[in-house]
Tab-separated table of C-alpha atoms and ligand atoms in Angstrom:
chain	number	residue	atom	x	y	z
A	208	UNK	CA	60.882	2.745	-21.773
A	209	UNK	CA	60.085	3.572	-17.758
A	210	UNK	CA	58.092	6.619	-17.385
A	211	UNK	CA	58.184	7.335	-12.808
A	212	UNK	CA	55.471	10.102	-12.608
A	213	UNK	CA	55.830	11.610	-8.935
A	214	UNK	CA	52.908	14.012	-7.664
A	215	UNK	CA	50.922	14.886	-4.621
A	216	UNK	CA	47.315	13.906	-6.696
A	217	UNK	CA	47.843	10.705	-8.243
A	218	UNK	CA	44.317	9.879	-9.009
A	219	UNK	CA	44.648	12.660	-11.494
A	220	UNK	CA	46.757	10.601	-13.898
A	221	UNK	CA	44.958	7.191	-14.002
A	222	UNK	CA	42.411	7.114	-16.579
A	223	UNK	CA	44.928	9.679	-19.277
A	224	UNK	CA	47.668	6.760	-18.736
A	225	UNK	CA	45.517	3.384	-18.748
A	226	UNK	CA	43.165	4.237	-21.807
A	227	UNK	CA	42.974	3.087	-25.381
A	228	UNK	CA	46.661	3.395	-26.793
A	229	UNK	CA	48.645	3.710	-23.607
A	230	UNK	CA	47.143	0.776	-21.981
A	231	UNK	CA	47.528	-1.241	-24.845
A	232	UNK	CA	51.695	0.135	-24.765
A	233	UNK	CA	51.841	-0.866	-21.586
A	234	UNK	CA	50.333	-4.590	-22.119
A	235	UNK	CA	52.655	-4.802	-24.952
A	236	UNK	CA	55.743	-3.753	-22.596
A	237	UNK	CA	56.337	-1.070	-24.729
A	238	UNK	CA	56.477	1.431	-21.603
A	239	UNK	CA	56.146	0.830	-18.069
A	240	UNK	CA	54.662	3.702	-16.241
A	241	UNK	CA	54.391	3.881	-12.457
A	242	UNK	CA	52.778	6.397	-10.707
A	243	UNK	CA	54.065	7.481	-7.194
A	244	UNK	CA	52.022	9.572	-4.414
A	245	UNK	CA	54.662	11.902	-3.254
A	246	UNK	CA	53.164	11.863	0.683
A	247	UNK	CA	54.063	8.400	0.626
A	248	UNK	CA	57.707	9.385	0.959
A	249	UNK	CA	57.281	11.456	4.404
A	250	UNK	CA	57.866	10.759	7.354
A	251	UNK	CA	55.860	12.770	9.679
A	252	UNK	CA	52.889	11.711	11.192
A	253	UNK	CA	50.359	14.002	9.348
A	254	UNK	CA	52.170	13.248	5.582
A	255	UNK	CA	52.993	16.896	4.713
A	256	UNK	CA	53.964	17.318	1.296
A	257	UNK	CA	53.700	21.258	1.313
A	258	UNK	CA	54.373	23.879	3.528
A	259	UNK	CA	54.324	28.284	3.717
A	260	UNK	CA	56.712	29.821	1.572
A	261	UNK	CA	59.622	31.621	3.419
A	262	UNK	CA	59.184	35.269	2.590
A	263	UNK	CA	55.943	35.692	3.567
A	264	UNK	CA	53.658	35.156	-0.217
A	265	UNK	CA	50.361	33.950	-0.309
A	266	UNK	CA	49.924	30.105	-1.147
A	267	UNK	CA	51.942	26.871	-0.122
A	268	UNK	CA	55.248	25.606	-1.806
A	269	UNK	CA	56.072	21.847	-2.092
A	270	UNK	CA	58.615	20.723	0.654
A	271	UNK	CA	62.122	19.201	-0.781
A	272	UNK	CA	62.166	16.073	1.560
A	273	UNK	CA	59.642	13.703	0.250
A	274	UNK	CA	60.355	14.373	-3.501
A	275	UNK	CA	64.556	14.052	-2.618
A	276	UNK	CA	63.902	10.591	-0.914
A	277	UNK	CA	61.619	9.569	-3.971
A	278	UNK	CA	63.732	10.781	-6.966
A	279	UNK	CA	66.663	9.477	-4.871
A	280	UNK	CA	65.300	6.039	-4.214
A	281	UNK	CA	64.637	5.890	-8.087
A	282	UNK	CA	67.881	6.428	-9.156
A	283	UNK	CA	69.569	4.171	-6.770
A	284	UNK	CA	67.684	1.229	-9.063
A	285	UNK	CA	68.439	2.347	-12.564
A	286	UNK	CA	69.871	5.383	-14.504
A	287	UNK	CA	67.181	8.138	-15.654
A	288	UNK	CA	68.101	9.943	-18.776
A	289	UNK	CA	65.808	12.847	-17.949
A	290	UNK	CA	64.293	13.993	-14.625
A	291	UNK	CA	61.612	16.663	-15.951
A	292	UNK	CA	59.598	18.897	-13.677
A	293	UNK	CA	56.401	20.507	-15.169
A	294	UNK	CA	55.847	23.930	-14.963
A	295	UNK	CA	54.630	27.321	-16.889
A	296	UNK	CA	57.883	28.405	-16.620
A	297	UNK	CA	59.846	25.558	-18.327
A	298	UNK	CA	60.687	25.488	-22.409
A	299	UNK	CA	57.504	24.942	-24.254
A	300	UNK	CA	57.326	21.669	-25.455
A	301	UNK	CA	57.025	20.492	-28.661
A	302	UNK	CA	56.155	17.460	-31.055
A	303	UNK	CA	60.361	17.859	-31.592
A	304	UNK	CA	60.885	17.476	-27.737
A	305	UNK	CA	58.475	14.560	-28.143
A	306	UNK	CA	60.253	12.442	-30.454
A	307	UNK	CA	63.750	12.885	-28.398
A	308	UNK	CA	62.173	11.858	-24.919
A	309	UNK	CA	60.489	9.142	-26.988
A	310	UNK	CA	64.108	7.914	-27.869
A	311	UNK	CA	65.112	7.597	-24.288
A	312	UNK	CA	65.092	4.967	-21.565
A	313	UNK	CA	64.154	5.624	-18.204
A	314	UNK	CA	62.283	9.009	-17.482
A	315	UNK	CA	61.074	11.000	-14.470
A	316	UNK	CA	58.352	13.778	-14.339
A	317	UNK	CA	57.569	14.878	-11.142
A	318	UNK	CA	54.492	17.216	-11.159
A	319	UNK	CA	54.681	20.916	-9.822
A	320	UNK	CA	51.310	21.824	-7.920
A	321	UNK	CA	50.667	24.845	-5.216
A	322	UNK	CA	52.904	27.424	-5.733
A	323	UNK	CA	55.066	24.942	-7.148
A	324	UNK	CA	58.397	23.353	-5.762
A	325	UNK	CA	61.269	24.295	-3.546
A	326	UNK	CA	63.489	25.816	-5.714
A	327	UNK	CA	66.224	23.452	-4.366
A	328	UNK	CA	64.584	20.794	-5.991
A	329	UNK	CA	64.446	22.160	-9.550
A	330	UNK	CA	68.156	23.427	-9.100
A	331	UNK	CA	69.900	19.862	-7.991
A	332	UNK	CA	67.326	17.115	-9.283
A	333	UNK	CA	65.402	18.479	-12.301
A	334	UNK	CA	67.429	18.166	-15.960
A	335	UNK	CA	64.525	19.254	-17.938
A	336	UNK	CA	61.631	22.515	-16.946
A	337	UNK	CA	58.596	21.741	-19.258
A	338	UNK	CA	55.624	23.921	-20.067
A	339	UNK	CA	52.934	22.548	-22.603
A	340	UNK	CA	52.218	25.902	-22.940
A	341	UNK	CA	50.998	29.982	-22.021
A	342	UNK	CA	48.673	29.265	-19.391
A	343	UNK	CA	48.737	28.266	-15.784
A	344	UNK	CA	47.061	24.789	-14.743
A	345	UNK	CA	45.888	23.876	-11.331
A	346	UNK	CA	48.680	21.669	-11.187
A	347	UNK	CA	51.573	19.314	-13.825
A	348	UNK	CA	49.405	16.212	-13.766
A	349	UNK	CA	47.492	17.385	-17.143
A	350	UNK	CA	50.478	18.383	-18.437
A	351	UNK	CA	52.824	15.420	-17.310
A	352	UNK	CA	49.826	13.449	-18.966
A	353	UNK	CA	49.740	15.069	-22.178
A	354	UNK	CA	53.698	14.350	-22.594
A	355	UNK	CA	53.389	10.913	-21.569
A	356	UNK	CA	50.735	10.560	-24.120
A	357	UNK	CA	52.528	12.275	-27.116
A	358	UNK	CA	55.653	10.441	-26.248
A	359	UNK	CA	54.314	6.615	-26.116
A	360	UNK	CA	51.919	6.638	-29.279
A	361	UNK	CA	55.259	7.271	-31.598
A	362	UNK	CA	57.215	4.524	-29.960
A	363	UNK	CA	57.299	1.826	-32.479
A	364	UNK	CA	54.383	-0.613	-31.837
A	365	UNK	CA	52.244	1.582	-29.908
A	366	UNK	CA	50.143	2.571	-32.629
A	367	UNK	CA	48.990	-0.333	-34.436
A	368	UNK	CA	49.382	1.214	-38.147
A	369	UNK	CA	53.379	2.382	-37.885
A	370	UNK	CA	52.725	4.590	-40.418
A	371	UNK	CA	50.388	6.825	-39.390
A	372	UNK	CA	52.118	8.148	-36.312
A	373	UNK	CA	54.620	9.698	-38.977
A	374	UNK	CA	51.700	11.313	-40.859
A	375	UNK	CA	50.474	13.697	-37.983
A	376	UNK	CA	50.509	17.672	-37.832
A	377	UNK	CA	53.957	18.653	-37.211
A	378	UNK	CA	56.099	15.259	-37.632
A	379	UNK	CA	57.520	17.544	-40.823
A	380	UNK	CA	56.293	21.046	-39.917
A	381	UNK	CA	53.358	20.898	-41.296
A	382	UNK	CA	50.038	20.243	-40.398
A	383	UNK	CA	48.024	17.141	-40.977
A	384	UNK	CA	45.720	17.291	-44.522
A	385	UNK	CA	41.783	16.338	-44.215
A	386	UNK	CA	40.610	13.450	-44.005
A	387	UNK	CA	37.421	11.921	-44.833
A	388	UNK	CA	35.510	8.514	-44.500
A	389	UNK	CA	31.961	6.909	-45.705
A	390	UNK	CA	30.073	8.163	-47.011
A	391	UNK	CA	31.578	9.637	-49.930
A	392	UNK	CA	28.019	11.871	-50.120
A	393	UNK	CA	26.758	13.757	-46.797
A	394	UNK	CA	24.087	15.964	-47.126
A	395	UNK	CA	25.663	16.904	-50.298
A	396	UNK	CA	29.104	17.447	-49.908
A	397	UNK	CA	30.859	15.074	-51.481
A	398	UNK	CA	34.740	13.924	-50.711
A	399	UNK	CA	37.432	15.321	-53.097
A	400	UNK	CA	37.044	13.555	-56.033
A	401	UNK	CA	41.098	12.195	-55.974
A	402	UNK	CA	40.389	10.466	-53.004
A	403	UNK	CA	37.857	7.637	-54.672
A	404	UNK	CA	40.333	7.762	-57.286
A	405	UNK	CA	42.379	5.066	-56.396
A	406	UNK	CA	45.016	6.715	-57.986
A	407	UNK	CA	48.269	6.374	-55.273
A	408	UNK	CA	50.535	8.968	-56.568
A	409	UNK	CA	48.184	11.914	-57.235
A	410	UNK	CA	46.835	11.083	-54.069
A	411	UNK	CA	50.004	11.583	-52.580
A	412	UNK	CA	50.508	14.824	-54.340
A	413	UNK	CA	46.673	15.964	-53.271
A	414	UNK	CA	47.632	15.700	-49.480
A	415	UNK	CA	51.180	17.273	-49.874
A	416	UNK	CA	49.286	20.259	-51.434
A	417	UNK	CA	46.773	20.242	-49.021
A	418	UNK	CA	49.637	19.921	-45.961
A	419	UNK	CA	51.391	23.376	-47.710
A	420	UNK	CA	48.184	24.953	-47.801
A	421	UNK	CA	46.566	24.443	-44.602
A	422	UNK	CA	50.033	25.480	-43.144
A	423	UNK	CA	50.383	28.318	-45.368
A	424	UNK	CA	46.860	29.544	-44.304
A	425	UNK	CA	47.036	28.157	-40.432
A	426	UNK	CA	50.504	27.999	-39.169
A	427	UNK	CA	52.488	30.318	-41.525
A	428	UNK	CA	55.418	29.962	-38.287
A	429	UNK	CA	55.772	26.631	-38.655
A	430	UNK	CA	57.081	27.093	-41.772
A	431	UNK	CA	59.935	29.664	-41.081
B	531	ADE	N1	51.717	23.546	-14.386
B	531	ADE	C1	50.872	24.595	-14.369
B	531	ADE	N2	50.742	25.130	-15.580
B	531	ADE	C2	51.535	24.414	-16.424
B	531	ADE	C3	51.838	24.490	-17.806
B	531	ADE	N3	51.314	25.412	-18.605
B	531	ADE	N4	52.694	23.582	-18.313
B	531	ADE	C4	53.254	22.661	-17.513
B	531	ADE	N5	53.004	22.531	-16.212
B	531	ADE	C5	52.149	23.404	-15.657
């Protein structure tokens, strides 16, 4: 996979995208992501990526130019299967939105920030709005970080034990069961019993139960 991240604050992304597992995805050449500073595609002397919004509002809207010329200089070298832009407004995203962009080839995010973009922009470049969720963030960098991250752990390889990727919260609509480690005793609280039973296939049943439950309990939606 290619993952182009375009945004006016690139120093925001670095250490999310060249830490722990996605480093070690991108050493493997499971994923090559490239960041690119959007003022590097002006062409005016003082590099202006934003500018007053027509109409008069308070705050600054980022200009079409630089981010046309980018995008466009991208997909003159290879095809992208999604160009995303990330903003409150877009579909909420999903661990089921993350295992279909994980399937994909070449992807584009370019980062809202200010006020957000020209609306030209999201109407003839974007294919896909995405919000990670309710709130409002300075600016898409967290958020184009947080779907680069859920998307390259679950590509095959990227996570050194291939099954556990398929054990998190949500890969089946439910939520993850507890886990524990040594020492089987803390302070007097003592590990369910099944776990140091060595016993497989009531182990197996324990965490299913355990799944339902904390679902039940937690996230009864997730199981409409
Ligand atoms: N930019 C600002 N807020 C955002 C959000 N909630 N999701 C995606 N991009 C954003």
């Amino acid at each position: 996979m290619r993952l182009d991240i375009l945004t006016v604050v690139p120093e925001l992304l670095q250490s999310p995208l060249n830490e722990s597992i996605l480093k070690r995805a991108q050493q493997k050449g499971l994923v090559e992501i490239v960041i690119h500073n959007i003022r590097d595609y002006t062409l005016d002397k003082h590099r202006q990526v934003d500018d007053y919004p027509f109409g008069g509002e308070a705050g600054m809207v980022m200009k079409p130019e630089p981010i046309f010329r980018c995008v466009e200089a991208l997909q003159a070298e290879r095809h992208y299967d999604e160009v995303i832009y990330t903003s409150p407004d877009g579909i909420q995203y999903n661990q089921h939105e993350a295992n279909r962009l994980s399937t994909l080839e070449n992807l584009i995010i370019l980062c809202g920030h200010y006020k957000g973009v020209d609306y030209r922009v999201r109407e003839q470049l974007i294919t896909r709005e995405i919000s990670i969720g309710d709130y409002v963030l300075t600016g898409g960098e967290l958020a184009a970080a947080i779907i680069a991250d859920s998307v390259v752990r679950i590509i095959p390889g990227a996570i050194g034990d291939e099954a556990s990727a398929l054990t998190d919260s949500f890969q089946d609509n439910l939520l993850a069961p507890p886990v524990y480690t040594r020492p089987a005793e803390f302070r007097g609280w003592s590990v369910p019993e099944v776990l140091l039973s060595g016993n497989f296939a009531e182990i197996e049943k324990w965490q299913e139960q355990q799944a339902w439950e904390r679902t039940e309990r937690l996230r009864p939606d997730l199981l409409k």
